[in-house]
Amino acid sequence: MRFGKRQILSALFTLAFVGAVVMAALWAESAGDMGKAGGTRTTGDTENAEDTGSTEDTADIPGSSGFMADGAGNGDMPGRAGVDFDRLQVQNEDIYAWITVPGTGIDYPVLQKRDAKDPYDNYYLDHQVDLSEGFPGVIYSQPVNQRDFTDSLTVLYGHNLKNGGMFSDLHEFEDEEFFLQNDKIMIYTPEKILTYEIFAAIDFSDALLTYEYDFTKNAEVWRHLADVRRCQGNFREGAEISEGDRILVLSTCYSDKPERRLLVEAVLAEEEAGN
């Protein structure tokens, strides 16, 4: 059967149109996930930095590949000489710390956008360590927090991915037995090693913590801790927090509760010199 020029052009137009529709649908699905980072600070929607439920493959997540600290991996503590910050910061100067949560697969660099103008900047919500745009993002803090972990309360954000990776393993702490058996968070910086003891893993609102509470004031720290105690979750009995203690909060989302956040909260127990 021979086709005339009009028939060929018509067929090509139809194929192009179908292709455009498919691409638009795929883009809309992707944008829907990334759009969850929007919203206003007054509602706390900005904290959706970790809210994806993404189906992205996690094979390219920095950590087990080119950004793995020497001697780190699978939740093991890399030790004093385990993180080569000189090498890491050549790749991206925004890397300022490394987080390891023993007993989990959380073992990643921590980043913060150095030139951000907004103290609640979420650049690394959808950017990789190599600055390419897209999921799964990285573990990061907002510029409202200091990079030396000396604030009364520091918040680190990470995605909860369906295929695992980033902060997905924080959901292990919802299990009471796992919570009781695993109580450490290790933070490595170029200057020091910080050991935190986990005292709570709770179901919290999606309020942007550093906006809702003024953690420069002791009264606001205690108000937050009182709110934590009213939440559902796991708590370590006998854990003591005193005025002046430094708290670390790891925040991620639930796949089925977009208005809630899983917070794992820990208090600084030990600080020692690094390399």
PDB file of C-alpha atoms in Angstrom:
ATOM      1  CA  MET A   1       0.000   0.000   0.000  1.00  0.00           C
ATOM      2  CA  ARG A   2       1.391   3.407  -0.965  1.00  0.00           C
ATOM      3  CA  PHE A   3       0.952   6.438   1.279  1.00  0.00           C
ATOM      4  CA  GLY A   4       0.577   9.938  -0.029  1.00  0.00           C
ATOM      5  CA  LYS A   5       2.475  12.907   1.409  1.00  0.00           C
ATOM      6  CA  ARG A   6      -0.581  14.081   3.372  1.00  0.00           C
ATOM      7  CA  GLN A   7      -1.036  10.669   4.982  1.00  0.00           C
ATOM      8  CA  ILE A   8       2.621  10.512   6.006  1.00  0.00           C
ATOM      9  CA  LEU A   9       2.521  14.030   7.490  1.00  0.00           C
ATOM     10  CA  SER A  10      -0.700  13.207   9.312  1.00  0.00           C
ATOM     11  CA  ALA A  11       0.840  10.067  10.809  1.00  0.00           C
ATOM     12  CA  LEU A  12       3.943  11.939  11.907  1.00  0.00           C
ATOM     13  CA  PHE A  13       1.816  14.671  13.518  1.00  0.00           C
ATOM     14  CA  THR A  14      -0.202  12.060  15.416  1.00  0.00           C
ATOM     15  CA  LEU A  15       2.961  10.372  16.716  1.00  0.00           C
ATOM     16  CA  ALA A  16       4.410  13.707  17.797  1.00  0.00           C
ATOM     17  CA  PHE A  17       1.192  14.653  19.586  1.00  0.00           C
ATOM     18  CA  VAL A  18       1.025  11.334  21.458  1.00  0.00           C
ATOM     19  CA  GLY A  19       4.674  11.711  22.442  1.00  0.00           C
ATOM     20  CA  ALA A  20       4.054  15.221  23.762  1.00  0.00           C
ATOM     21  CA  VAL A  21       1.096  14.023  25.838  1.00  0.00           C
ATOM     22  CA  VAL A  22       3.172  11.213  27.384  1.00  0.00           C
ATOM     23  CA  MET A  23       6.059  13.560  28.203  1.00  0.00           C
ATOM     24  CA  ALA A  24       3.668  16.095  29.737  1.00  0.00           C
ATOM     25  CA  ALA A  25       2.136  13.414  31.936  1.00  0.00           C
ATOM     26  CA  LEU A  26       5.546  12.264  33.134  1.00  0.00           C
ATOM     27  CA  TRP A  27       6.623  15.839  33.868  1.00  0.00           C
ATOM     28  CA  ALA A  28       3.390  16.533  35.780  1.00  0.00           C
ATOM     29  CA  GLU A  29       3.957  13.468  37.960  1.00  0.00           C
ATOM     30  CA  SER A  30       7.537  14.556  38.700  1.00  0.00           C
ATOM     31  CA  ALA A  31       6.545  18.162  39.334  1.00  0.00           C
ATOM     32  CA  GLY A  32       3.823  16.993  41.697  1.00  0.00           C
ATOM     33  CA  ASP A  33       6.423  15.413  43.960  1.00  0.00           C
ATOM     34  CA  MET A  34       8.795  18.356  43.770  1.00  0.00           C
ATOM     35  CA  GLY A  35       5.990  20.868  44.277  1.00  0.00           C
ATOM     36  CA  LYS A  36       5.446  19.518  47.769  1.00  0.00           C
ATOM     37  CA  ALA A  37       8.339  21.666  48.881  1.00  0.00           C
ATOM     38  CA  GLY A  38       6.293  24.797  48.278  1.00  0.00           C
ATOM     39  CA  GLY A  39       4.032  26.625  50.701  1.00  0.00           C
ATOM     40  CA  THR A  40       4.413  29.280  53.338  1.00  0.00           C
ATOM     41  CA  ARG A  41       6.563  29.325  56.429  1.00  0.00           C
ATOM     42  CA  THR A  42       3.582  30.092  58.627  1.00  0.00           C
ATOM     43  CA  THR A  43       2.029  26.730  57.809  1.00  0.00           C
ATOM     44  CA  GLY A  44       5.306  24.880  57.968  1.00  0.00           C
ATOM     45  CA  ASP A  45       4.953  23.567  54.408  1.00  0.00           C
ATOM     46  CA  THR A  46       8.554  24.522  53.750  1.00  0.00           C
ATOM     47  CA  GLU A  47       9.554  21.561  55.872  1.00  0.00           C
ATOM     48  CA  ASN A  48       8.173  19.359  53.104  1.00  0.00           C
ATOM     49  CA  ALA A  49      11.819  19.373  52.056  1.00  0.00           C
ATOM     50  CA  GLU A  50      11.811  15.715  52.949  1.00  0.00           C
ATOM     51  CA  ASP A  51       8.350  14.845  51.648  1.00  0.00           C
ATOM     52  CA  THR A  52       8.544  12.849  48.428  1.00  0.00           C
ATOM     53  CA  GLY A  53       7.270   9.297  48.473  1.00  0.00           C
ATOM     54  CA  SER A  54       9.421   9.172  45.334  1.00  0.00           C
ATOM     55  CA  THR A  55       9.863   6.031  43.286  1.00  0.00           C
ATOM     56  CA  GLU A  56      13.271   7.165  42.044  1.00  0.00           C
ATOM     57  CA  ASP A  57      15.994   4.529  41.926  1.00  0.00           C
ATOM     58  CA  THR A  58      18.412   5.126  44.787  1.00  0.00           C
ATOM     59  CA  ALA A  59      21.451   3.511  43.154  1.00  0.00           C
ATOM     60  CA  ASP A  60      23.052   6.888  42.440  1.00  0.00           C
ATOM     61  CA  ILE A  61      22.606   8.290  45.934  1.00  0.00           C
ATOM     62  CA  PRO A  62      25.931   9.756  47.116  1.00  0.00           C
ATOM     63  CA  GLY A  63      27.233   7.708  50.000  1.00  0.00           C
ATOM     64  CA  SER A  64      28.021   4.222  48.800  1.00  0.00           C
ATOM     65  CA  SER A  65      29.657   5.573  45.649  1.00  0.00           C
ATOM     66  CA  GLY A  66      32.108   8.421  45.088  1.00  0.00           C
ATOM     67  CA  PHE A  67      31.156  10.259  48.266  1.00  0.00           C
ATOM     68  CA  MET A  68      31.645   7.407  50.716  1.00  0.00           C
ATOM     69  CA  ALA A  69      33.949   8.313  53.577  1.00  0.00           C
ATOM     70  CA  ASP A  70      36.945   6.009  53.829  1.00  0.00           C
ATOM     71  CA  GLY A  71      36.074   3.216  56.228  1.00  0.00           C
ATOM     72  CA  ALA A  72      32.397   4.216  56.513  1.00  0.00           C
ATOM     73  CA  GLY A  73      29.389   2.296  55.319  1.00  0.00           C
ATOM     74  CA  ASN A  74      26.349   0.318  56.419  1.00  0.00           C
ATOM     75  CA  GLY A  75      25.938   2.452  59.509  1.00  0.00           C
ATOM     76  CA  ASP A  76      29.397   1.707  60.900  1.00  0.00           C
ATOM     77  CA  MET A  77      31.247   4.548  62.600  1.00  0.00           C
ATOM     78  CA  PRO A  78      34.150   5.592  60.349  1.00  0.00           C
ATOM     79  CA  GLY A  79      36.320   6.796  63.244  1.00  0.00           C
ATOM     80  CA  ARG A  80      38.632   9.781  63.536  1.00  0.00           C
ATOM     81  CA  ALA A  81      40.295   9.442  60.143  1.00  0.00           C
ATOM     82  CA  GLY A  82      37.266   8.067  58.299  1.00  0.00           C
ATOM     83  CA  VAL A  83      35.999  11.235  56.608  1.00  0.00           C
ATOM     84  CA  ASP A  84      38.283  13.041  54.184  1.00  0.00           C
ATOM     85  CA  PHE A  85      36.716  16.501  54.168  1.00  0.00           C
ATOM     86  CA  ASP A  86      39.464  17.928  51.973  1.00  0.00           C
ATOM     87  CA  ARG A  87      38.510  15.486  49.239  1.00  0.00           C
ATOM     88  CA  LEU A  88      34.784  15.915  49.762  1.00  0.00           C
ATOM     89  CA  GLN A  89      34.905  19.698  49.698  1.00  0.00           C
ATOM     90  CA  VAL A  90      36.833  19.686  46.439  1.00  0.00           C
ATOM     91  CA  GLN A  91      33.767  17.971  44.982  1.00  0.00           C
ATOM     92  CA  ASN A  92      31.331  20.341  46.712  1.00  0.00           C
ATOM     93  CA  GLU A  93      32.291  23.042  49.201  1.00  0.00           C
ATOM     94  CA  ASP A  94      28.786  22.917  50.700  1.00  0.00           C
ATOM     95  CA  ILE A  95      29.652  19.617  52.416  1.00  0.00           C
ATOM     96  CA  TYR A  96      30.326  20.587  56.019  1.00  0.00           C
ATOM     97  CA  ALA A  97      29.633  17.423  58.033  1.00  0.00           C
ATOM     98  CA  TRP A  98      29.005  13.692  57.818  1.00  0.00           C
ATOM     99  CA  ILE A  99      26.177  11.831  59.559  1.00  0.00           C
ATOM    100  CA  THR A 100      26.213   8.169  60.562  1.00  0.00           C
ATOM    101  CA  VAL A 101      23.362   6.470  62.424  1.00  0.00           C
ATOM    102  CA  PRO A 102      24.690   3.102  63.682  1.00  0.00           C
ATOM    103  CA  GLY A 103      22.296   0.240  63.043  1.00  0.00           C
ATOM    104  CA  THR A 104      20.908   1.858  59.893  1.00  0.00           C
ATOM    105  CA  GLY A 105      22.084   2.591  56.370  1.00  0.00           C
ATOM    106  CA  ILE A 106      22.237   6.326  57.084  1.00  0.00           C
ATOM    107  CA  ASP A 107      25.823   7.261  56.263  1.00  0.00           C
ATOM    108  CA  TYR A 108      25.972  10.448  54.208  1.00  0.00           C
ATOM    109  CA  PRO A 109      27.528  13.870  53.787  1.00  0.00           C
ATOM    110  CA  VAL A 110      25.585  16.817  55.213  1.00  0.00           C
ATOM    111  CA  LEU A 111      25.250  19.953  53.102  1.00  0.00           C
ATOM    112  CA  GLN A 112      24.064  23.535  53.411  1.00  0.00           C
ATOM    113  CA  LYS A 113      23.937  26.142  50.632  1.00  0.00           C
ATOM    114  CA  ARG A 114      26.620  28.638  51.532  1.00  0.00           C
ATOM    115  CA  ASP A 115      25.435  31.514  49.354  1.00  0.00           C
ATOM    116  CA  ALA A 116      21.717  31.227  50.135  1.00  0.00           C
ATOM    117  CA  LYS A 117      19.936  34.503  50.922  1.00  0.00           C
ATOM    118  CA  ASP A 118      16.930  32.848  52.558  1.00  0.00           C
ATOM    119  CA  PRO A 119      17.596  31.397  56.053  1.00  0.00           C
ATOM    120  CA  TYR A 120      15.001  28.725  55.225  1.00  0.00           C
ATOM    121  CA  ASP A 121      16.566  27.828  51.884  1.00  0.00           C
ATOM    122  CA  ASN A 122      15.764  24.327  50.587  1.00  0.00           C
ATOM    123  CA  TYR A 123      18.126  24.179  47.602  1.00  0.00           C
ATOM    124  CA  TYR A 124      19.248  20.660  48.444  1.00  0.00           C
ATOM    125  CA  LEU A 125      15.697  19.383  48.583  1.00  0.00           C
ATOM    126  CA  ASP A 126      16.008  18.591  44.888  1.00  0.00           C
ATOM    127  CA  HIS A 127      19.729  18.911  44.102  1.00  0.00           C
ATOM    128  CA  GLN A 128      22.450  16.300  44.315  1.00  0.00           C
ATOM    129  CA  VAL A 129      25.935  16.578  45.763  1.00  0.00           C
ATOM    130  CA  ASP A 130      27.214  17.314  42.250  1.00  0.00           C
ATOM    131  CA  LEU A 131      24.665  20.200  42.039  1.00  0.00           C
ATOM    132  CA  SER A 132      22.569  18.437  39.405  1.00  0.00           C
ATOM    133  CA  GLU A 133      18.836  18.942  39.854  1.00  0.00           C
ATOM    134  CA  GLY A 134      16.523  16.092  40.815  1.00  0.00           C
ATOM    135  CA  PHE A 135      15.818  13.476  43.430  1.00  0.00           C
ATOM    136  CA  PRO A 136      16.829  12.003  45.840  1.00  0.00           C
ATOM    137  CA  GLY A 137      18.442  15.228  47.072  1.00  0.00           C
ATOM    138  CA  VAL A 138      20.836  15.045  50.007  1.00  0.00           C
ATOM    139  CA  ILE A 139      20.910  15.278  53.785  1.00  0.00           C
ATOM    140  CA  TYR A 140      20.971  18.993  54.507  1.00  0.00           C
ATOM    141  CA  SER A 141      20.293  21.804  56.952  1.00  0.00           C
ATOM    142  CA  GLN A 142      18.880  25.245  56.324  1.00  0.00           C
ATOM    143  CA  PRO A 143      21.074  28.345  56.765  1.00  0.00           C
ATOM    144  CA  VAL A 144      19.068  29.289  59.866  1.00  0.00           C
ATOM    145  CA  ASN A 145      21.248  26.687  61.615  1.00  0.00           C
ATOM    146  CA  GLN A 146      24.987  27.164  62.163  1.00  0.00           C
ATOM    147  CA  ARG A 147      27.286  24.634  60.500  1.00  0.00           C
ATOM    148  CA  ASP A 148      29.203  23.940  63.713  1.00  0.00           C
ATOM    149  CA  PHE A 149      26.230  22.358  65.528  1.00  0.00           C
ATOM    150  CA  THR A 150      26.428  24.886  68.368  1.00  0.00           C
ATOM    151  CA  ASP A 151      22.777  25.957  68.106  1.00  0.00           C
ATOM    152  CA  SER A 152      20.425  24.882  70.868  1.00  0.00           C
ATOM    153  CA  LEU A 153      18.580  22.820  68.264  1.00  0.00           C
ATOM    154  CA  THR A 154      19.783  21.816  64.802  1.00  0.00           C
ATOM    155  CA  VAL A 155      17.477  20.206  62.228  1.00  0.00           C
ATOM    156  CA  LEU A 156      18.691  17.946  59.428  1.00  0.00           C
ATOM    157  CA  TYR A 157      16.338  17.004  56.606  1.00  0.00           C
ATOM    158  CA  GLY A 158      16.319  13.978  54.322  1.00  0.00           C
ATOM    159  CA  HIS A 159      13.934  12.312  51.902  1.00  0.00           C
ATOM    160  CA  ASN A 160      11.888   9.235  52.716  1.00  0.00           C
ATOM    161  CA  LEU A 161      12.218   7.169  49.525  1.00  0.00           C
ATOM    162  CA  LYS A 162      10.159   4.132  48.629  1.00  0.00           C
ATOM    163  CA  ASN A 163      13.285   2.280  47.517  1.00  0.00           C
ATOM    164  CA  GLY A 164      15.231   3.241  50.633  1.00  0.00           C
ATOM    165  CA  GLY A 165      18.159   5.583  51.118  1.00  0.00           C
ATOM    166  CA  MET A 166      18.559   9.075  52.574  1.00  0.00           C
ATOM    167  CA  PHE A 167      16.448   9.228  55.782  1.00  0.00           C
ATOM    168  CA  SER A 168      14.137   6.321  54.932  1.00  0.00           C
ATOM    169  CA  ASP A 169      15.719   4.183  57.658  1.00  0.00           C
ATOM    170  CA  LEU A 170      14.576   6.629  60.336  1.00  0.00           C
ATOM    171  CA  HIS A 171      11.267   4.774  60.174  1.00  0.00           C
ATOM    172  CA  GLU A 172      13.022   1.833  61.830  1.00  0.00           C
ATOM    173  CA  PHE A 173      12.848   3.878  65.039  1.00  0.00           C
ATOM    174  CA  GLU A 174       9.063   3.565  65.005  1.00  0.00           C
ATOM    175  CA  ASP A 175       9.638  -0.006  66.170  1.00  0.00           C
ATOM    176  CA  GLU A 176      10.022   0.036  69.953  1.00  0.00           C
ATOM    177  CA  GLU A 177      12.548  -2.802  70.101  1.00  0.00           C
ATOM    178  CA  PHE A 178      14.739  -1.216  67.419  1.00  0.00           C
ATOM    179  CA  PHE A 179      14.455   2.143  69.188  1.00  0.00           C
ATOM    180  CA  LEU A 180      15.612   0.654  72.492  1.00  0.00           C
ATOM    181  CA  GLN A 181      18.567  -1.147  70.918  1.00  0.00           C
ATOM    182  CA  ASN A 182      19.854   1.773  68.826  1.00  0.00           C
ATOM    183  CA  ASP A 183      20.470   5.083  70.541  1.00  0.00           C
ATOM    184  CA  LYS A 184      23.384   6.854  68.811  1.00  0.00           C
ATOM    185  CA  ILE A 185      23.833   9.445  66.089  1.00  0.00           C
ATOM    186  CA  MET A 186      27.370  10.352  65.040  1.00  0.00           C
ATOM    187  CA  ILE A 187      28.220  13.690  63.438  1.00  0.00           C
ATOM    188  CA  TYR A 188      31.683  14.250  62.004  1.00  0.00           C
ATOM    189  CA  THR A 189      32.995  17.701  61.071  1.00  0.00           C
ATOM    190  CA  PRO A 190      36.499  18.786  60.040  1.00  0.00           C
ATOM    191  CA  GLU A 191      37.136  19.905  63.642  1.00  0.00           C
ATOM    192  CA  LYS A 192      35.266  17.468  65.876  1.00  0.00           C
ATOM    193  CA  ILE A 193      33.286  14.298  66.428  1.00  0.00           C
ATOM    194  CA  LEU A 194      29.878  14.649  68.065  1.00  0.00           C
ATOM    195  CA  THR A 195      28.013  11.770  69.675  1.00  0.00           C
ATOM    196  CA  TYR A 196      24.294  12.250  70.259  1.00  0.00           C
ATOM    197  CA  GLU A 197      21.993  10.014  72.281  1.00  0.00           C
ATOM    198  CA  ILE A 198      18.504   9.494  70.869  1.00  0.00           C
ATOM    199  CA  PHE A 199      15.733  10.223  73.354  1.00  0.00           C
ATOM    200  CA  ALA A 200      12.604  10.289  71.162  1.00  0.00           C
ATOM    201  CA  ALA A 201      11.198   9.147  67.820  1.00  0.00           C
ATOM    202  CA  ILE A 202       7.824  10.805  67.354  1.00  0.00           C
ATOM    203  CA  ASP A 203       4.984  11.602  64.995  1.00  0.00           C
ATOM    204  CA  PHE A 204       5.018  15.410  64.808  1.00  0.00           C
ATOM    205  CA  SER A 205       3.190  18.045  62.801  1.00  0.00           C
ATOM    206  CA  ASP A 206       4.657  19.429  59.576  1.00  0.00           C
ATOM    207  CA  ALA A 207       5.469  22.741  61.292  1.00  0.00           C
ATOM    208  CA  LEU A 208       8.805  24.203  60.234  1.00  0.00           C
ATOM    209  CA  LEU A 209      10.541  23.835  63.583  1.00  0.00           C
ATOM    210  CA  THR A 210      13.079  26.635  63.238  1.00  0.00           C
ATOM    211  CA  TYR A 211      10.292  29.019  62.242  1.00  0.00           C
ATOM    212  CA  GLU A 212       7.675  27.937  64.766  1.00  0.00           C
ATOM    213  CA  TYR A 213      10.116  28.066  67.697  1.00  0.00           C
ATOM    214  CA  ASP A 214      12.784  30.651  68.459  1.00  0.00           C
ATOM    215  CA  PHE A 215      15.487  28.269  69.615  1.00  0.00           C
ATOM    216  CA  THR A 216      17.742  31.150  70.645  1.00  0.00           C
ATOM    217  CA  LYS A 217      15.526  31.344  73.742  1.00  0.00           C
ATOM    218  CA  ASN A 218      15.621  28.621  76.404  1.00  0.00           C
ATOM    219  CA  ALA A 219      11.889  28.964  76.979  1.00  0.00           C
ATOM    220  CA  GLU A 220      11.243  28.052  73.343  1.00  0.00           C
ATOM    221  CA  VAL A 221      13.467  24.985  73.578  1.00  0.00           C
ATOM    222  CA  TRP A 222      11.480  23.788  76.587  1.00  0.00           C
ATOM    223  CA  ARG A 223       8.204  24.560  74.788  1.00  0.00           C
ATOM    224  CA  HIS A 224       9.287  22.362  71.915  1.00  0.00           C
ATOM    225  CA  LEU A 225      10.329  19.549  74.267  1.00  0.00           C
ATOM    226  CA  ALA A 226       6.959  19.784  76.008  1.00  0.00           C
ATOM    227  CA  ASP A 227       5.260  19.465  72.608  1.00  0.00           C
ATOM    228  CA  VAL A 228       7.438  16.434  71.859  1.00  0.00           C
ATOM    229  CA  ARG A 229       6.301  14.713  75.057  1.00  0.00           C
ATOM    230  CA  ARG A 230       2.678  15.116  73.991  1.00  0.00           C
ATOM    231  CA  CYS A 231       3.275  13.236  70.730  1.00  0.00           C
ATOM    232  CA  GLN A 232       2.808   9.589  69.883  1.00  0.00           C
ATOM    233  CA  GLY A 233       6.062   7.672  69.545  1.00  0.00           C
ATOM    234  CA  ASN A 234       8.921   6.053  71.413  1.00  0.00           C
ATOM    235  CA  PHE A 235      10.751   7.682  74.311  1.00  0.00           C
ATOM    236  CA  ARG A 236      13.872   6.653  76.191  1.00  0.00           C
ATOM    237  CA  GLU A 237      13.073   6.497  79.861  1.00  0.00           C
ATOM    238  CA  GLY A 238      15.601   8.180  82.089  1.00  0.00           C
ATOM    239  CA  ALA A 239      16.927  10.477  79.360  1.00  0.00           C
ATOM    240  CA  GLU A 240      17.809  13.829  80.892  1.00  0.00           C
ATOM    241  CA  ILE A 241      18.050  17.160  79.113  1.00  0.00           C
ATOM    242  CA  SER A 242      19.408  20.187  80.933  1.00  0.00           C
ATOM    243  CA  GLU A 243      19.443  23.862  80.117  1.00  0.00           C
ATOM    244  CA  GLY A 244      22.194  24.553  77.614  1.00  0.00           C
ATOM    245  CA  ASP A 245      22.190  21.051  76.129  1.00  0.00           C
ATOM    246  CA  ARG A 246      22.375  20.863  72.340  1.00  0.00           C
ATOM    247  CA  ILE A 247      19.701  18.922  70.502  1.00  0.00           C
ATOM    248  CA  LEU A 248      19.817  17.355  67.041  1.00  0.00           C
ATOM    249  CA  VAL A 249      16.586  16.614  65.165  1.00  0.00           C
ATOM    250  CA  LEU A 250      16.428  14.371  62.096  1.00  0.00           C
ATOM    251  CA  SER A 251      13.277  15.030  60.092  1.00  0.00           C
ATOM    252  CA  THR A 252      11.632  13.007  57.334  1.00  0.00           C
ATOM    253  CA  CYS A 253       8.137  12.434  56.008  1.00  0.00           C
ATOM    254  CA  TYR A 254       5.611   9.618  55.992  1.00  0.00           C
ATOM    255  CA  SER A 255       4.528   8.110  52.698  1.00  0.00           C
ATOM    256  CA  ASP A 256       0.874   8.198  53.740  1.00  0.00           C
ATOM    257  CA  LYS A 257       0.627  11.255  56.032  1.00  0.00           C
ATOM    258  CA  PRO A 258       1.695  14.390  54.140  1.00  0.00           C
ATOM    259  CA  GLU A 259       0.698  16.640  57.032  1.00  0.00           C
ATOM    260  CA  ARG A 260       2.930  14.834  59.550  1.00  0.00           C
ATOM    261  CA  ARG A 261       6.674  14.354  60.087  1.00  0.00           C
ATOM    262  CA  LEU A 262       8.736  11.659  61.763  1.00  0.00           C
ATOM    263  CA  LEU A 263      11.239  13.333  64.061  1.00  0.00           C
ATOM    264  CA  VAL A 264      14.143  11.500  65.675  1.00  0.00           C
ATOM    265  CA  GLU A 265      15.487  13.715  68.465  1.00  0.00           C
ATOM    266  CA  ALA A 266      18.832  13.336  70.243  1.00  0.00           C
ATOM    267  CA  VAL A 267      20.889  15.248  72.785  1.00  0.00           C
ATOM    268  CA  LEU A 268      24.632  15.838  72.560  1.00  0.00           C
ATOM    269  CA  ALA A 269      26.387  13.403  74.896  1.00  0.00           C
ATOM    270  CA  GLU A 270      30.040  13.723  73.890  1.00  0.00           C
ATOM    271  CA  GLU A 271      32.219  16.085  71.889  1.00  0.00           C
ATOM    272  CA  GLU A 272      35.834  15.354  71.029  1.00  0.00           C
ATOM    273  CA  ALA A 273      38.465  16.779  68.715  1.00  0.00           C
ATOM    274  CA  GLY A 274      38.519  15.419  65.207  1.00  0.00           C
ATOM    275  CA  ASN A 275      41.515  14.706  63.006  1.00  0.00           C
TER     276      ASN A 275
END
